[in-house]
XYZ file of C-alpha atoms in Angstrom:
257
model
C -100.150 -63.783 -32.652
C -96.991 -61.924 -31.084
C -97.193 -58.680 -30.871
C -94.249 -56.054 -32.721
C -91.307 -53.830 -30.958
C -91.579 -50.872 -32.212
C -88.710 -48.449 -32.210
C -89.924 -45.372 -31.319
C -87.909 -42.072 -32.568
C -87.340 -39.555 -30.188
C -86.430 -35.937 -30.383
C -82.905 -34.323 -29.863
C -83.327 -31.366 -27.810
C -83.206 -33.674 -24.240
C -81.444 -31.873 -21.548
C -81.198 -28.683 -23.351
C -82.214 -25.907 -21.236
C -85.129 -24.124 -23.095
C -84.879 -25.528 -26.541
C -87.958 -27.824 -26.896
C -88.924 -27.949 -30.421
C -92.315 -28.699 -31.337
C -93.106 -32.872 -31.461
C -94.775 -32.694 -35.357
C -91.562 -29.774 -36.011
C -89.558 -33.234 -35.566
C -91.201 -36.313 -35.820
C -93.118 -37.919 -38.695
C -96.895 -37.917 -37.899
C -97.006 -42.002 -38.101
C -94.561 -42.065 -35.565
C -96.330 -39.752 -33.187
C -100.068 -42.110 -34.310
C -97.810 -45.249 -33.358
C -96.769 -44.189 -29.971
C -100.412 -43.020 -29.129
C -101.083 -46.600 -29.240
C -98.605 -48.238 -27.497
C -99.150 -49.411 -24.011
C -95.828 -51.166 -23.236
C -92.824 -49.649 -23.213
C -89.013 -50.314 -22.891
C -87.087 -47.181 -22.133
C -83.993 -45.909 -20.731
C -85.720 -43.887 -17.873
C -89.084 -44.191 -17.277
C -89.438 -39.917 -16.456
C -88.856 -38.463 -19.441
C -90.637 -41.402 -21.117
C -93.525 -40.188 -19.309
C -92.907 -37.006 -20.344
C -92.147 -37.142 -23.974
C -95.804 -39.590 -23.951
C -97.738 -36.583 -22.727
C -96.266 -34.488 -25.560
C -97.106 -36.969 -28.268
C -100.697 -36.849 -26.372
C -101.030 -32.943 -27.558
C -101.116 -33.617 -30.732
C -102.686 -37.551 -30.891
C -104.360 -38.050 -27.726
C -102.751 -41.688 -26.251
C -105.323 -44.549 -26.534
C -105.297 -44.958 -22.462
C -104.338 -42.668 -19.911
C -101.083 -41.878 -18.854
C -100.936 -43.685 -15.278
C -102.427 -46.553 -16.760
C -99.022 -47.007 -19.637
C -96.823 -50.143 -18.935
C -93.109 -48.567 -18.848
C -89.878 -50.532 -18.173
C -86.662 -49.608 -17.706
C -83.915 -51.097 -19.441
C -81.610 -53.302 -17.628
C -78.444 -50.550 -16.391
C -75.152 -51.502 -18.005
C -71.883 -51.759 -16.009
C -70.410 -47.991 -14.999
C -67.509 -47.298 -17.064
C -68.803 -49.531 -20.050
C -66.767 -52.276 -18.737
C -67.863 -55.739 -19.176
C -70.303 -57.548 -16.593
C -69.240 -59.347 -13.757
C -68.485 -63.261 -14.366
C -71.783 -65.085 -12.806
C -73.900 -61.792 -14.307
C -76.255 -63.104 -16.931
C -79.061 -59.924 -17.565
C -80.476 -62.027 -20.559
C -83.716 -63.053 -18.439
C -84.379 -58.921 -17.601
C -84.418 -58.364 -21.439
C -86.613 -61.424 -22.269
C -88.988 -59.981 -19.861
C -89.277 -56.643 -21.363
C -90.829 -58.705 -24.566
C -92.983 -60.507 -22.389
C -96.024 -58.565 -23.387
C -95.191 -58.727 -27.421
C -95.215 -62.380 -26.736
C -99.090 -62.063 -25.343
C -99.285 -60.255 -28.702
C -99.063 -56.740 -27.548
C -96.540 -53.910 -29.155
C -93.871 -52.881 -26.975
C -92.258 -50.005 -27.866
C -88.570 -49.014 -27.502
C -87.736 -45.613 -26.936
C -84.330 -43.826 -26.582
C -83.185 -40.494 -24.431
C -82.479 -38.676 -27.936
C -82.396 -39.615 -31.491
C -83.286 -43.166 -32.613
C -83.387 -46.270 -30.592
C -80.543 -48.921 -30.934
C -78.188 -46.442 -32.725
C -75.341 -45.210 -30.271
C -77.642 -46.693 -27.741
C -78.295 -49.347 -25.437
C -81.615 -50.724 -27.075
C -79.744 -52.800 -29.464
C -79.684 -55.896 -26.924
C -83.490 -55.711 -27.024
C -83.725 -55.473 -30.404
C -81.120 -58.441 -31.240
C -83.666 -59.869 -27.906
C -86.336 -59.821 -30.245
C -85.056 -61.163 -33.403
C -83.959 -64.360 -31.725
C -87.273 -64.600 -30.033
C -89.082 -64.628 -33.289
C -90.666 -60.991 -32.818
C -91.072 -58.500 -35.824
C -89.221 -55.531 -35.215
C -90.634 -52.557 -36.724
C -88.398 -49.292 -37.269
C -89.984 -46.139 -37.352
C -88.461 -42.660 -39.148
C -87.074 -39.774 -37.004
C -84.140 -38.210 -36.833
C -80.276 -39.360 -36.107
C -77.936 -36.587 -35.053
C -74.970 -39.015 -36.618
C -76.344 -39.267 -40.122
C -77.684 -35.418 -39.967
C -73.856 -34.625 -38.817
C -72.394 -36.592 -41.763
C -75.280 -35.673 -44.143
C -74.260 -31.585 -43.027
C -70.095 -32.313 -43.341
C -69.751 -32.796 -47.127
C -67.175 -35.059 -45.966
C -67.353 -38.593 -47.439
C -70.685 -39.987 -47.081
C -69.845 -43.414 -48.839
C -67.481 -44.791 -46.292
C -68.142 -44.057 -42.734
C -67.687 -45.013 -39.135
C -69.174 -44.573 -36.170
C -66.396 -44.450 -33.017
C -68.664 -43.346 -29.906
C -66.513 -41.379 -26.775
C -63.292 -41.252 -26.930
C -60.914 -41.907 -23.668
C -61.182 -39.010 -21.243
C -56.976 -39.137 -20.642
C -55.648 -36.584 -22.577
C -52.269 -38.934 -23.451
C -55.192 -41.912 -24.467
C -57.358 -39.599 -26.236
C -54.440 -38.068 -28.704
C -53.407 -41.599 -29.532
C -56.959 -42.900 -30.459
C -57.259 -39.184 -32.275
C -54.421 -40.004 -34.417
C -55.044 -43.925 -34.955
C -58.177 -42.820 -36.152
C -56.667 -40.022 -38.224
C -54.441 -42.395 -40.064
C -57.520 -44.663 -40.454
C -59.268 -42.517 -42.276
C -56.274 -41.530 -44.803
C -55.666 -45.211 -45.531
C -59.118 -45.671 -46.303
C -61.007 -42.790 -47.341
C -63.287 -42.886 -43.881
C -65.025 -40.332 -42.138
C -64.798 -40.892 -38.412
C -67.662 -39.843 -36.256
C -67.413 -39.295 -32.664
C -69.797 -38.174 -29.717
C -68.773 -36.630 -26.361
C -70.894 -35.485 -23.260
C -71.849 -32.031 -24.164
C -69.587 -30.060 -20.978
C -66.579 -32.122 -22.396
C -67.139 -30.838 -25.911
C -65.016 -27.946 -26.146
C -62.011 -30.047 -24.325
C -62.896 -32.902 -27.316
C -62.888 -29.930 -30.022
C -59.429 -28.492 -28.815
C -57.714 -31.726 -28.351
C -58.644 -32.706 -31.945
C -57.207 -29.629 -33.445
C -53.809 -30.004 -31.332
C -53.811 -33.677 -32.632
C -54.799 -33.556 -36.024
C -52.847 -32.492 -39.276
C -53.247 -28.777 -40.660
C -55.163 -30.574 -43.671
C -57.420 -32.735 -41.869
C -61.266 -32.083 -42.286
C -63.000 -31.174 -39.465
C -66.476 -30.963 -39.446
C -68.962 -30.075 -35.762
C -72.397 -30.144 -35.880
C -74.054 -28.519 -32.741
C -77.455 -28.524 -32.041
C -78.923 -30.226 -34.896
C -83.114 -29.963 -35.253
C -82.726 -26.911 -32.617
C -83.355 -23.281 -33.702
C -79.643 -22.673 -33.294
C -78.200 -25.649 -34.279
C -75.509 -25.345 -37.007
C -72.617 -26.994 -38.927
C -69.110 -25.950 -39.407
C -67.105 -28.328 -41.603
C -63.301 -26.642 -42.906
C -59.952 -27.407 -42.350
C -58.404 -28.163 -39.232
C -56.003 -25.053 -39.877
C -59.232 -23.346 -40.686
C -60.316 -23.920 -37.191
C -57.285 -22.980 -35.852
C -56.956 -19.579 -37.819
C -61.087 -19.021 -36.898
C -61.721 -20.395 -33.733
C -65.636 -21.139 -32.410
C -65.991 -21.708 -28.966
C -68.796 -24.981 -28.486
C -71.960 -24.605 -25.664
C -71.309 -26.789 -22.955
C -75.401 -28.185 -22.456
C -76.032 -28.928 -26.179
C -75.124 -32.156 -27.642
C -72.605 -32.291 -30.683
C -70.757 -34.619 -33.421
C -67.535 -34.339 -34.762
C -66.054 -35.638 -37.316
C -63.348 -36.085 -39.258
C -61.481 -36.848 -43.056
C -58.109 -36.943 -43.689
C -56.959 -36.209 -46.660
């Protein structure tokens, strides 16, 4: 029999200086059970695999030792998200990462922050897996993009994910206000990510671009002892400023109304 991939939650306080939460604060105790029993593993970077692992194996001690776990790193996507070079074909480095489900071991996928596959680049293993006949099995943890949208009170029905937007200030107001006028002809909130030292430059270039009426909702910080949510108007946020952290992640969004 094949083995599963497992998608392993993670937590979101990676990369924030001094604001490690307790593992069972933040993760589901079948989750932590799972990944005590997991000797393969498909992961972004194999360090802080290692190190969320021994974690999990302070509250359920891992079947095997540490040394002894199987990690791989997933393949490394083309800088600048571009597209790969022609002649480039990565497919056989993701087959191999299944190569012990298909000896009927669990492999388990495991993101930097958050949930595997969402926002992340997991989701070729996962699609990997489905055409190679292999169960995928999702486990429950949390998502900073549905806690964001779940904290906004904005509209929770009809929803879009954008990722980054461009890093040119003339390319970033245009995509702020295509996606403004997105959201007013269909009732969308708009969810967006940025690299947390860019955050307060995202935050300030969305009020300058966006209509006094807009809704504007930030959520900093989310599962952290200081996270927090602001959602208002966008001449709200003008009138009452609040300056973002530049080492703690955040998501913005927005609803036009």
């Amino acid at each position: 029999m094949k083995g599963r991939l497992v998608l392993m939650p993670n937590t979101l306080d990676f990369g924030v200086p001094g604001a490690e939460m307790p593992l069972q604060d933040v993760l589901p105790h079948l989750a932590l059970q799972q990944a005590a029993g997991i000797k393969h593993w498909a992961a972004e970077n194999a360090k802080t695999t290692r190190a969320f692992l021994k974690r999990v194996d302070a509250i359920c001690p891992l079947n095997l030792p540490l040394q002894e776990l199987q990690i791989a790193e997933l393949p490394r996507p083309p800088k600048g998200g571009g597209k790969p070079p022609a002649g480039d074909d990565s497919s056989a480095a993701w087959r191999a990462l299944l190569a012990p489900a298909l000896q009927g071991h669990d492999v388990g996928l495991i993101s930097e922050a958050g949930l595997p596959a969402v926002a992340d680049p997991g989701a070729r293993l996962v699609a990997q897996a489905h055409a190679t006949g292999i169960e995928v099995l999702p486990l429950s943890g949390p998502s900073s993009l549905l806690m964001a949208l779940s904290a906004s009170g904005l509209n929770g029905q009809s929803f879009a994910f954008v990722g980054y937007l461009p890093v040119d200030a003339a390319a970033r107001t245009a995509r702020i206000r295509e996606l403004e006028q997105l959201s007013q002809r269909q009732a969308q909130t708009q969810l967006m990510i940025e690299t947390p030292y860019r955050n307060e430059a995202l935050l300030q270039a969305l009020l300058a671009s966006l209509k006094p009426q807009t809704q504007l909702s930030v959520s900093c910080g989310l599962t952290l002892r200081e996270g927090w949510t602001r959602s208002t108007t966008v001449a709200q946020w003008r009138q009452h400023p609040r300056a973002l952290p530049d080492k703690i992640p955040a998501v913005f969004a927005l609803l036009a109304g």
